[in-house]
Amino acid sequence: MKKGLVLEGGALRSLFSAGVIDVMMENGIDYDGLVGVSAGAAFGCNYKSRQPGRVIRYNKRFAKDWRYCSFRSLLLTGDLFGGDYDYHRLPEEFDPFDQETFEQNPMNFYAVCTDLVTGKAIYKKLTTCDYNCYEWIRASASMPVAAKIVKVEGHKVLDGGITDSIPLKFMEKEGYDKNVVVLTQPLGYVKKPNPLMPLFRLQLHRYPKFIEASAHRHEMYNGQTAYVRQQELAGRAFVIRPQHILPIHHLTHDPQLMQQVYEEGRKVMEEQMDDLKKYLKA
């Protein structure tokens, strides 16, 4: 039996997921594999490095630092979330990422990105914590319009959520038969067409397959939430989700709001911990 963990993205909505996975780590829950999308990858890598508390700590610490996330950063660097600052200086200098533990932990870790040329998802397995590893995670969380194209290992890549927002099927195909899915939207949420598509087409017109995938993202996403629900009702997946729309948008500079969303994730996971343990042992 292989146990898998699937982390949806959602920018700072994923602080909910950070609360969830911290409680999991504190309770000694281990997985054979983890796949993260966008912020799900950026935050989920701390599961493999075994660093509960790190996500909420650095988000609150740098909440009002323009280099971490701001329109000033977007204008000066091309990245709303500072590319070099967030994905290299922060984990190497300011709040060290435990690279040694990441590499020694046998849990497989995948970051989902979208290839601009093919318009298809890339499921990058990351084992060595080097410059390219950080770049793949950065790419997974790089939202179109709000970030520069990331060029890594011969690929041009951006946000994995464009092509596979909730990669449960990927984990099933990889042989994980006990999957836990952490969502950042409540049951019944329906994604609508992206109102920023005109900007996508203007900025990324050289990549028609990526544009096509972006235009149909809401359809893909809604199909995936339906599939997750189907697997949940059949007992083939354990799903953790917020009970209501989270009181946070993609961005915030309010540390108290960050803590509130994080605590909500902790609360939901604590309430479901006994059921989760039973599911994983069944």
PDB file of C-alpha atoms in Angstrom:
ATOM      1  CA  MET A   1       0.000   0.000   0.000  1.00  0.00           C
ATOM      2  CA  LYS A   2       1.392   3.393  -1.035  1.00  0.00           C
ATOM      3  CA  LYS A   3       0.110   6.487   0.732  1.00  0.00           C
ATOM      4  CA  GLY A   4      -0.020   9.763  -1.186  1.00  0.00           C
ATOM      5  CA  LEU A   5      -0.715  13.376  -0.281  1.00  0.00           C
ATOM      6  CA  VAL A   6      -2.139  15.835  -2.825  1.00  0.00           C
ATOM      7  CA  LEU A   7      -1.913  19.579  -2.127  1.00  0.00           C
ATOM      8  CA  GLU A   8      -3.959  22.023  -4.186  1.00  0.00           C
ATOM      9  CA  GLY A   9      -2.600  25.546  -4.678  1.00  0.00           C
ATOM     10  CA  GLY A  10      -4.340  28.860  -4.195  1.00  0.00           C
ATOM     11  CA  ALA A  11      -1.612  31.349  -3.266  1.00  0.00           C
ATOM     12  CA  LEU A  12      -2.087  32.447   0.343  1.00  0.00           C
ATOM     13  CA  ARG A  13      -5.275  30.381   0.681  1.00  0.00           C
ATOM     14  CA  SER A  14      -2.763  27.563   1.010  1.00  0.00           C
ATOM     15  CA  LEU A  15      -1.939  28.793   4.504  1.00  0.00           C
ATOM     16  CA  PHE A  16      -4.973  26.643   5.324  1.00  0.00           C
ATOM     17  CA  SER A  17      -3.035  23.673   3.913  1.00  0.00           C
ATOM     18  CA  ALA A  18       0.036  24.711   5.907  1.00  0.00           C
ATOM     19  CA  GLY A  19      -2.020  24.370   9.089  1.00  0.00           C
ATOM     20  CA  VAL A  20      -3.286  20.977   7.943  1.00  0.00           C
ATOM     21  CA  ILE A  21       0.132  19.522   7.149  1.00  0.00           C
ATOM     22  CA  ASP A  22       1.700  20.908  10.331  1.00  0.00           C
ATOM     23  CA  VAL A  23      -0.838  18.968  12.402  1.00  0.00           C
ATOM     24  CA  MET A  24      -0.137  15.879  10.285  1.00  0.00           C
ATOM     25  CA  MET A  25       3.603  16.171  10.917  1.00  0.00           C
ATOM     26  CA  GLU A  26       3.064  16.762  14.627  1.00  0.00           C
ATOM     27  CA  ASN A  27       1.028  13.535  14.735  1.00  0.00           C
ATOM     28  CA  GLY A  28       3.678  11.492  12.952  1.00  0.00           C
ATOM     29  CA  ILE A  29       1.715  10.963   9.732  1.00  0.00           C
ATOM     30  CA  ASP A  30       4.066   9.851   6.957  1.00  0.00           C
ATOM     31  CA  TYR A  31       3.407   9.478   3.246  1.00  0.00           C
ATOM     32  CA  ASP A  32       5.206   7.619   0.497  1.00  0.00           C
ATOM     33  CA  GLY A  33       4.691  10.487  -1.917  1.00  0.00           C
ATOM     34  CA  LEU A  34       3.505  14.084  -2.053  1.00  0.00           C
ATOM     35  CA  VAL A  35       2.471  16.122  -5.074  1.00  0.00           C
ATOM     36  CA  GLY A  36       2.058  19.876  -4.735  1.00  0.00           C
ATOM     37  CA  VAL A  37       0.681  22.448  -7.140  1.00  0.00           C
ATOM     38  CA  SER A  38       1.652  26.124  -7.006  1.00  0.00           C
ATOM     39  CA  ALA A  39       1.618  27.184  -3.327  1.00  0.00           C
ATOM     40  CA  GLY A  40       0.906  23.542  -2.551  1.00  0.00           C
ATOM     41  CA  ALA A  41       4.418  22.784  -3.819  1.00  0.00           C
ATOM     42  CA  ALA A  42       6.035  25.851  -2.254  1.00  0.00           C
ATOM     43  CA  PHE A  43       4.536  25.023   1.146  1.00  0.00           C
ATOM     44  CA  GLY A  44       4.410  21.243   0.800  1.00  0.00           C
ATOM     45  CA  CYS A  45       8.172  20.878   0.373  1.00  0.00           C
ATOM     46  CA  ASN A  46       8.390  21.572   4.113  1.00  0.00           C
ATOM     47  CA  TYR A  47       6.768  18.184   4.696  1.00  0.00           C
ATOM     48  CA  LYS A  48       9.715  16.456   3.066  1.00  0.00           C
ATOM     49  CA  SER A  49      12.163  18.641   5.015  1.00  0.00           C
ATOM     50  CA  ARG A  50      10.180  17.947   8.213  1.00  0.00           C
ATOM     51  CA  GLN A  51       9.807  21.606   9.225  1.00  0.00           C
ATOM     52  CA  PRO A  52       6.375  22.182  10.773  1.00  0.00           C
ATOM     53  CA  GLY A  53       5.728  25.837  11.539  1.00  0.00           C
ATOM     54  CA  ARG A  54       8.123  27.179   8.942  1.00  0.00           C
ATOM     55  CA  VAL A  55       5.487  28.263   6.392  1.00  0.00           C
ATOM     56  CA  ILE A  56       3.423  30.429   8.719  1.00  0.00           C
ATOM     57  CA  ARG A  57       6.581  31.779  10.360  1.00  0.00           C
ATOM     58  CA  TYR A  58       8.206  33.170   7.236  1.00  0.00           C
ATOM     59  CA  ASN A  59       4.944  34.365   5.681  1.00  0.00           C
ATOM     60  CA  LYS A  60       4.166  36.450   8.750  1.00  0.00           C
ATOM     61  CA  ARG A  61       7.755  37.650   9.098  1.00  0.00           C
ATOM     62  CA  PHE A  62       7.936  38.926   5.524  1.00  0.00           C
ATOM     63  CA  ALA A  63       4.267  39.891   5.099  1.00  0.00           C
ATOM     64  CA  LYS A  64       5.068  43.583   4.717  1.00  0.00           C
ATOM     65  CA  ASP A  65       8.452  43.281   3.014  1.00  0.00           C
ATOM     66  CA  TRP A  66       8.084  44.575  -0.546  1.00  0.00           C
ATOM     67  CA  ARG A  67      10.793  42.198  -1.727  1.00  0.00           C
ATOM     68  CA  TYR A  68       8.714  39.206  -0.658  1.00  0.00           C
ATOM     69  CA  CYS A  69       5.436  40.144  -2.333  1.00  0.00           C
ATOM     70  CA  SER A  70       4.271  43.480  -3.724  1.00  0.00           C
ATOM     71  CA  PHE A  71       3.364  45.367  -6.855  1.00  0.00           C
ATOM     72  CA  ARG A  72       6.646  47.181  -6.394  1.00  0.00           C
ATOM     73  CA  SER A  73       8.396  43.842  -6.751  1.00  0.00           C
ATOM     74  CA  LEU A  74       6.316  43.114  -9.861  1.00  0.00           C
ATOM     75  CA  LEU A  75       7.344  46.415 -11.444  1.00  0.00           C
ATOM     76  CA  LEU A  76      11.020  46.148 -10.528  1.00  0.00           C
ATOM     77  CA  THR A  77      11.646  42.416 -10.973  1.00  0.00           C
ATOM     78  CA  GLY A  78       8.768  41.085 -13.060  1.00  0.00           C
ATOM     79  CA  ASP A  79       7.607  38.861 -10.186  1.00  0.00           C
ATOM     80  CA  LEU A  80       4.842  39.711  -7.738  1.00  0.00           C
ATOM     81  CA  PHE A  81       6.399  37.186  -5.364  1.00  0.00           C
ATOM     82  CA  GLY A  82      10.108  37.999  -5.570  1.00  0.00           C
ATOM     83  CA  GLY A  83      11.756  35.232  -7.578  1.00  0.00           C
ATOM     84  CA  ASP A  84      15.305  35.381  -6.296  1.00  0.00           C
ATOM     85  CA  TYR A  85      14.343  36.758  -2.880  1.00  0.00           C
ATOM     86  CA  ASP A  86      11.603  34.218  -2.092  1.00  0.00           C
ATOM     87  CA  TYR A  87      12.984  31.086  -3.690  1.00  0.00           C
ATOM     88  CA  HIS A  88      16.713  31.449  -3.094  1.00  0.00           C
ATOM     89  CA  ARG A  89      17.687  34.035  -0.494  1.00  0.00           C
ATOM     90  CA  LEU A  90      14.864  33.223   1.917  1.00  0.00           C
ATOM     91  CA  PRO A  91      15.461  29.425   2.095  1.00  0.00           C
ATOM     92  CA  GLU A  92      19.245  29.802   2.034  1.00  0.00           C
ATOM     93  CA  GLU A  93      19.727  32.819   4.336  1.00  0.00           C
ATOM     94  CA  PHE A  94      16.696  34.180   6.170  1.00  0.00           C
ATOM     95  CA  ASP A  95      14.695  31.085   7.213  1.00  0.00           C
ATOM     96  CA  PRO A  96      16.884  28.122   6.247  1.00  0.00           C
ATOM     97  CA  PHE A  97      15.288  25.217   4.465  1.00  0.00           C
ATOM     98  CA  ASP A  98      16.581  21.891   5.787  1.00  0.00           C
ATOM     99  CA  GLN A  99      18.164  20.667   2.567  1.00  0.00           C
ATOM    100  CA  GLU A 100      19.816  17.644   4.159  1.00  0.00           C
ATOM    101  CA  THR A 101      16.571  16.304   5.613  1.00  0.00           C
ATOM    102  CA  PHE A 102      14.763  16.983   2.334  1.00  0.00           C
ATOM    103  CA  GLU A 103      17.258  14.845   0.447  1.00  0.00           C
ATOM    104  CA  GLN A 104      17.378  12.060   3.047  1.00  0.00           C
ATOM    105  CA  ASN A 105      13.620  11.741   3.503  1.00  0.00           C
ATOM    106  CA  PRO A 106      12.535   8.812   1.267  1.00  0.00           C
ATOM    107  CA  MET A 107       9.135  10.390   0.535  1.00  0.00           C
ATOM    108  CA  ASN A 108       8.797  11.169  -3.189  1.00  0.00           C
ATOM    109  CA  PHE A 109       8.060  14.836  -3.855  1.00  0.00           C
ATOM    110  CA  TYR A 110       6.566  16.150  -7.102  1.00  0.00           C
ATOM    111  CA  ALA A 111       6.016  19.764  -8.157  1.00  0.00           C
ATOM    112  CA  VAL A 112       3.496  20.351 -10.937  1.00  0.00           C
ATOM    113  CA  CYS A 113       4.326  22.968 -13.581  1.00  0.00           C
ATOM    114  CA  THR A 114       2.853  23.867 -16.946  1.00  0.00           C
ATOM    115  CA  ASP A 115       5.053  23.769 -20.043  1.00  0.00           C
ATOM    116  CA  LEU A 116       4.362  26.881 -22.111  1.00  0.00           C
ATOM    117  CA  VAL A 117       5.287  25.280 -25.424  1.00  0.00           C
ATOM    118  CA  THR A 118       3.221  22.089 -25.105  1.00  0.00           C
ATOM    119  CA  GLY A 119       0.480  23.396 -22.841  1.00  0.00           C
ATOM    120  CA  LYS A 120       0.842  20.195 -20.818  1.00  0.00           C
ATOM    121  CA  ALA A 121       1.581  19.484 -17.178  1.00  0.00           C
ATOM    122  CA  ILE A 122       5.069  18.502 -16.048  1.00  0.00           C
ATOM    123  CA  TYR A 123       5.290  16.434 -12.874  1.00  0.00           C
ATOM    124  CA  LYS A 124       8.832  17.108 -11.726  1.00  0.00           C
ATOM    125  CA  LYS A 125      10.177  14.694  -9.140  1.00  0.00           C
ATOM    126  CA  LEU A 126      12.590  16.602  -6.913  1.00  0.00           C
ATOM    127  CA  THR A 127      15.213  14.697  -4.956  1.00  0.00           C
ATOM    128  CA  THR A 128      18.261  16.975  -4.819  1.00  0.00           C
ATOM    129  CA  CYS A 129      17.853  20.343  -3.130  1.00  0.00           C
ATOM    130  CA  ASP A 130      19.824  22.549  -5.498  1.00  0.00           C
ATOM    131  CA  TYR A 131      19.243  25.701  -7.562  1.00  0.00           C
ATOM    132  CA  ASN A 132      17.082  23.878 -10.115  1.00  0.00           C
ATOM    133  CA  CYS A 133      14.965  22.349  -7.372  1.00  0.00           C
ATOM    134  CA  TYR A 134      14.069  25.811  -6.089  1.00  0.00           C
ATOM    135  CA  GLU A 135      13.411  26.982  -9.649  1.00  0.00           C
ATOM    136  CA  TRP A 136      10.942  24.136 -10.300  1.00  0.00           C
ATOM    137  CA  ILE A 137       9.074  25.018  -7.112  1.00  0.00           C
ATOM    138  CA  ARG A 138       9.161  28.685  -8.091  1.00  0.00           C
ATOM    139  CA  ALA A 139       7.775  27.826 -11.535  1.00  0.00           C
ATOM    140  CA  SER A 140       4.954  25.770 -10.054  1.00  0.00           C
ATOM    141  CA  ALA A 141       3.847  28.840  -8.093  1.00  0.00           C
ATOM    142  CA  SER A 142       4.461  31.447 -10.822  1.00  0.00           C
ATOM    143  CA  MET A 143       1.091  32.819 -11.861  1.00  0.00           C
ATOM    144  CA  PRO A 144       0.772  34.124 -15.439  1.00  0.00           C
ATOM    145  CA  VAL A 145       0.866  37.941 -15.680  1.00  0.00           C
ATOM    146  CA  ALA A 146       2.118  38.126 -12.080  1.00  0.00           C
ATOM    147  CA  ALA A 147       5.412  36.354 -12.779  1.00  0.00           C
ATOM    148  CA  LYS A 148       8.145  35.993 -15.351  1.00  0.00           C
ATOM    149  CA  ILE A 149       8.485  32.794 -17.343  1.00  0.00           C
ATOM    150  CA  VAL A 150      10.806  30.414 -15.512  1.00  0.00           C
ATOM    151  CA  LYS A 151      13.430  28.724 -17.658  1.00  0.00           C
ATOM    152  CA  VAL A 152      14.772  25.542 -16.092  1.00  0.00           C
ATOM    153  CA  GLU A 153      16.383  22.408 -17.521  1.00  0.00           C
ATOM    154  CA  GLY A 154      15.394  23.286 -21.080  1.00  0.00           C
ATOM    155  CA  HIS A 155      11.765  24.076 -20.276  1.00  0.00           C
ATOM    156  CA  LYS A 156       9.764  27.296 -20.164  1.00  0.00           C
ATOM    157  CA  VAL A 157       7.284  26.837 -17.337  1.00  0.00           C
ATOM    158  CA  LEU A 158       4.670  28.566 -15.203  1.00  0.00           C
ATOM    159  CA  ASP A 159       1.868  27.775 -12.745  1.00  0.00           C
ATOM    160  CA  GLY A 160       1.039  24.071 -12.507  1.00  0.00           C
ATOM    161  CA  GLY A 161      -2.545  24.891 -11.606  1.00  0.00           C
ATOM    162  CA  ILE A 162      -3.237  25.839 -15.220  1.00  0.00           C
ATOM    163  CA  THR A 163      -3.104  22.209 -16.353  1.00  0.00           C
ATOM    164  CA  ASP A 164      -3.558  20.057 -13.222  1.00  0.00           C
ATOM    165  CA  SER A 165      -4.923  21.872 -10.199  1.00  0.00           C
ATOM    166  CA  ILE A 166      -5.691  18.759  -8.135  1.00  0.00           C
ATOM    167  CA  PRO A 167      -3.454  15.919  -9.380  1.00  0.00           C
ATOM    168  CA  LEU A 168      -5.237  13.009  -7.707  1.00  0.00           C
ATOM    169  CA  LYS A 169      -5.363  11.016 -10.949  1.00  0.00           C
ATOM    170  CA  PHE A 170      -1.618  11.482 -11.344  1.00  0.00           C
ATOM    171  CA  MET A 171      -0.982   9.938  -7.942  1.00  0.00           C
ATOM    172  CA  GLU A 172      -3.340   7.066  -8.682  1.00  0.00           C
ATOM    173  CA  LYS A 173      -1.506   6.356 -11.948  1.00  0.00           C
ATOM    174  CA  GLU A 174       1.789   6.398 -10.029  1.00  0.00           C
ATOM    175  CA  GLY A 175       0.491   3.574  -7.858  1.00  0.00           C
ATOM    176  CA  TYR A 176      -0.599   5.461  -4.761  1.00  0.00           C
ATOM    177  CA  ASP A 177      -3.739   3.692  -3.585  1.00  0.00           C
ATOM    178  CA  LYS A 178      -4.336   5.547  -0.296  1.00  0.00           C
ATOM    179  CA  ASN A 179      -4.560   9.234  -1.183  1.00  0.00           C
ATOM    180  CA  VAL A 180      -5.253  12.222   1.019  1.00  0.00           C
ATOM    181  CA  VAL A 181      -6.308  15.408  -0.796  1.00  0.00           C
ATOM    182  CA  VAL A 182      -6.079  18.860   0.776  1.00  0.00           C
ATOM    183  CA  LEU A 183      -8.224  21.470  -0.964  1.00  0.00           C
ATOM    184  CA  THR A 184      -8.336  25.215  -0.401  1.00  0.00           C
ATOM    185  CA  GLN A 185     -11.944  25.720  -1.468  1.00  0.00           C
ATOM    186  CA  PRO A 186     -15.064  24.369   0.296  1.00  0.00           C
ATOM    187  CA  LEU A 187     -17.368  21.646  -0.968  1.00  0.00           C
ATOM    188  CA  GLY A 188     -19.534  22.923  -3.819  1.00  0.00           C
ATOM    189  CA  TYR A 189     -17.126  25.601  -5.035  1.00  0.00           C
ATOM    190  CA  VAL A 190     -17.340  26.151  -8.801  1.00  0.00           C
ATOM    191  CA  LYS A 191     -14.558  27.929 -10.668  1.00  0.00           C
ATOM    192  CA  LYS A 192     -15.579  30.487 -13.284  1.00  0.00           C
ATOM    193  CA  PRO A 193     -13.761  31.539 -16.472  1.00  0.00           C
ATOM    194  CA  ASN A 194     -10.671  33.633 -15.786  1.00  0.00           C
ATOM    195  CA  PRO A 195     -11.398  37.359 -16.312  1.00  0.00           C
ATOM    196  CA  LEU A 196      -7.665  37.958 -16.916  1.00  0.00           C
ATOM    197  CA  MET A 197      -7.587  35.930 -20.137  1.00  0.00           C
ATOM    198  CA  PRO A 198      -7.170  39.078 -22.309  1.00  0.00           C
ATOM    199  CA  LEU A 199      -3.963  39.844 -20.389  1.00  0.00           C
ATOM    200  CA  PHE A 200      -2.814  36.234 -20.738  1.00  0.00           C
ATOM    201  CA  ARG A 201      -3.292  36.437 -24.499  1.00  0.00           C
ATOM    202  CA  LEU A 202      -1.450  39.752 -24.679  1.00  0.00           C
ATOM    203  CA  GLN A 203       1.530  38.678 -22.582  1.00  0.00           C
ATOM    204  CA  LEU A 204       1.833  35.054 -23.725  1.00  0.00           C
ATOM    205  CA  HIS A 205       0.630  35.179 -27.336  1.00  0.00           C
ATOM    206  CA  ARG A 206       3.711  33.243 -28.457  1.00  0.00           C
ATOM    207  CA  TYR A 207       2.450  30.182 -26.600  1.00  0.00           C
ATOM    208  CA  PRO A 208      -0.966  29.297 -28.080  1.00  0.00           C
ATOM    209  CA  LYS A 209      -1.177  25.880 -26.412  1.00  0.00           C
ATOM    210  CA  PHE A 210      -0.646  27.460 -23.012  1.00  0.00           C
ATOM    211  CA  ILE A 211      -3.309  30.062 -23.801  1.00  0.00           C
ATOM    212  CA  GLU A 212      -5.726  27.308 -24.810  1.00  0.00           C
ATOM    213  CA  ALA A 213      -5.084  25.408 -21.588  1.00  0.00           C
ATOM    214  CA  SER A 214      -5.582  28.599 -19.570  1.00  0.00           C
ATOM    215  CA  ALA A 215      -8.881  29.362 -21.302  1.00  0.00           C
ATOM    216  CA  HIS A 216     -10.250  25.947 -20.343  1.00  0.00           C
ATOM    217  CA  ARG A 217      -8.807  25.818 -16.850  1.00  0.00           C
ATOM    218  CA  HIS A 218     -12.143  26.341 -15.111  1.00  0.00           C
ATOM    219  CA  GLU A 219     -13.607  23.364 -16.943  1.00  0.00           C
ATOM    220  CA  MET A 220     -10.626  21.190 -15.993  1.00  0.00           C
ATOM    221  CA  TYR A 221     -10.809  22.336 -12.379  1.00  0.00           C
ATOM    222  CA  ASN A 222     -14.534  21.710 -11.988  1.00  0.00           C
ATOM    223  CA  GLY A 223     -14.101  18.261 -13.506  1.00  0.00           C
ATOM    224  CA  GLN A 224     -11.350  17.515 -11.015  1.00  0.00           C
ATOM    225  CA  THR A 225     -13.373  18.587  -7.982  1.00  0.00           C
ATOM    226  CA  ALA A 226     -16.190  16.329  -9.205  1.00  0.00           C
ATOM    227  CA  TYR A 227     -13.732  13.433  -9.523  1.00  0.00           C
ATOM    228  CA  VAL A 228     -12.271  14.082  -6.069  1.00  0.00           C
ATOM    229  CA  ARG A 229     -15.782  14.042  -4.613  1.00  0.00           C
ATOM    230  CA  GLN A 230     -16.546  10.801  -6.436  1.00  0.00           C
ATOM    231  CA  GLN A 231     -13.431   9.130  -5.037  1.00  0.00           C
ATOM    232  CA  GLU A 232     -14.176  10.502  -1.584  1.00  0.00           C
ATOM    233  CA  LEU A 233     -17.706   9.092  -1.520  1.00  0.00           C
ATOM    234  CA  ALA A 234     -16.398   5.738  -2.758  1.00  0.00           C
ATOM    235  CA  GLY A 235     -13.861   5.632   0.068  1.00  0.00           C
ATOM    236  CA  ARG A 236     -10.926   5.772  -2.339  1.00  0.00           C
ATOM    237  CA  ALA A 237      -9.684   9.176  -1.142  1.00  0.00           C
ATOM    238  CA  PHE A 238      -9.700  11.128   2.102  1.00  0.00           C
ATOM    239  CA  VAL A 239     -10.419  14.806   1.516  1.00  0.00           C
ATOM    240  CA  ILE A 240      -9.685  17.740   3.808  1.00  0.00           C
ATOM    241  CA  ARG A 241     -11.216  21.065   2.847  1.00  0.00           C
ATOM    242  CA  PRO A 242     -12.250  24.341   4.507  1.00  0.00           C
ATOM    243  CA  GLN A 243     -15.816  24.416   5.718  1.00  0.00           C
ATOM    244  CA  HIS A 244     -16.483  27.750   3.996  1.00  0.00           C
ATOM    245  CA  ILE A 245     -14.827  30.231   1.653  1.00  0.00           C
ATOM    246  CA  LEU A 246     -11.616  31.280   3.353  1.00  0.00           C
ATOM    247  CA  PRO A 247     -11.450  34.954   4.446  1.00  0.00           C
ATOM    248  CA  ILE A 248      -8.343  35.571   2.382  1.00  0.00           C
ATOM    249  CA  HIS A 249      -7.684  36.330  -1.263  1.00  0.00           C
ATOM    250  CA  HIS A 250      -4.624  35.305  -3.253  1.00  0.00           C
ATOM    251  CA  LEU A 251      -2.668  37.999  -1.436  1.00  0.00           C
ATOM    252  CA  THR A 252      -2.596  39.709   1.928  1.00  0.00           C
ATOM    253  CA  HIS A 253      -0.063  41.688   3.924  1.00  0.00           C
ATOM    254  CA  ASP A 254      -1.916  41.131   7.199  1.00  0.00           C
ATOM    255  CA  PRO A 255      -0.076  38.693   9.529  1.00  0.00           C
ATOM    256  CA  GLN A 256      -3.177  38.302  11.709  1.00  0.00           C
ATOM    257  CA  LEU A 257      -5.265  37.187   8.736  1.00  0.00           C
ATOM    258  CA  MET A 258      -2.510  34.762   7.742  1.00  0.00           C
ATOM    259  CA  GLN A 259      -2.564  33.290  11.238  1.00  0.00           C
ATOM    260  CA  GLN A 260      -6.357  33.035  11.176  1.00  0.00           C
ATOM    261  CA  VAL A 261      -6.371  30.998   7.956  1.00  0.00           C
ATOM    262  CA  TYR A 262      -3.511  28.825   9.208  1.00  0.00           C
ATOM    263  CA  GLU A 263      -5.351  28.158  12.467  1.00  0.00           C
ATOM    264  CA  GLU A 264      -8.468  27.195  10.547  1.00  0.00           C
ATOM    265  CA  GLY A 265      -6.449  24.534   8.736  1.00  0.00           C
ATOM    266  CA  ARG A 266      -5.113  23.248  12.041  1.00  0.00           C
ATOM    267  CA  LYS A 267      -8.609  23.117  13.539  1.00  0.00           C
ATOM    268  CA  VAL A 268     -10.103  21.200  10.609  1.00  0.00           C
ATOM    269  CA  MET A 269      -7.250  18.687  10.639  1.00  0.00           C
ATOM    270  CA  GLU A 270      -7.386  18.164  14.395  1.00  0.00           C
ATOM    271  CA  GLU A 271     -11.115  17.438  14.111  1.00  0.00           C
ATOM    272  CA  GLN A 272     -10.491  14.861  11.376  1.00  0.00           C
ATOM    273  CA  MET A 273      -7.304  13.289  12.733  1.00  0.00           C
ATOM    274  CA  ASP A 274      -8.920  10.144  14.130  1.00  0.00           C
ATOM    275  CA  ASP A 275     -10.751   9.521  10.851  1.00  0.00           C
ATOM    276  CA  LEU A 276      -7.570  10.131   8.866  1.00  0.00           C
ATOM    277  CA  LYS A 277      -5.621   7.596  10.921  1.00  0.00           C
ATOM    278  CA  LYS A 278      -8.368   5.013  10.432  1.00  0.00           C
ATOM    279  CA  TYR A 279      -8.396   5.633   6.675  1.00  0.00           C
ATOM    280  CA  LEU A 280      -4.644   5.264   6.347  1.00  0.00           C
ATOM    281  CA  LYS A 281      -4.604   2.039   8.388  1.00  0.00           C
ATOM    282  CA  ALA A 282      -7.582   0.400   6.670  1.00  0.00           C
TER     283      ALA A 282
END
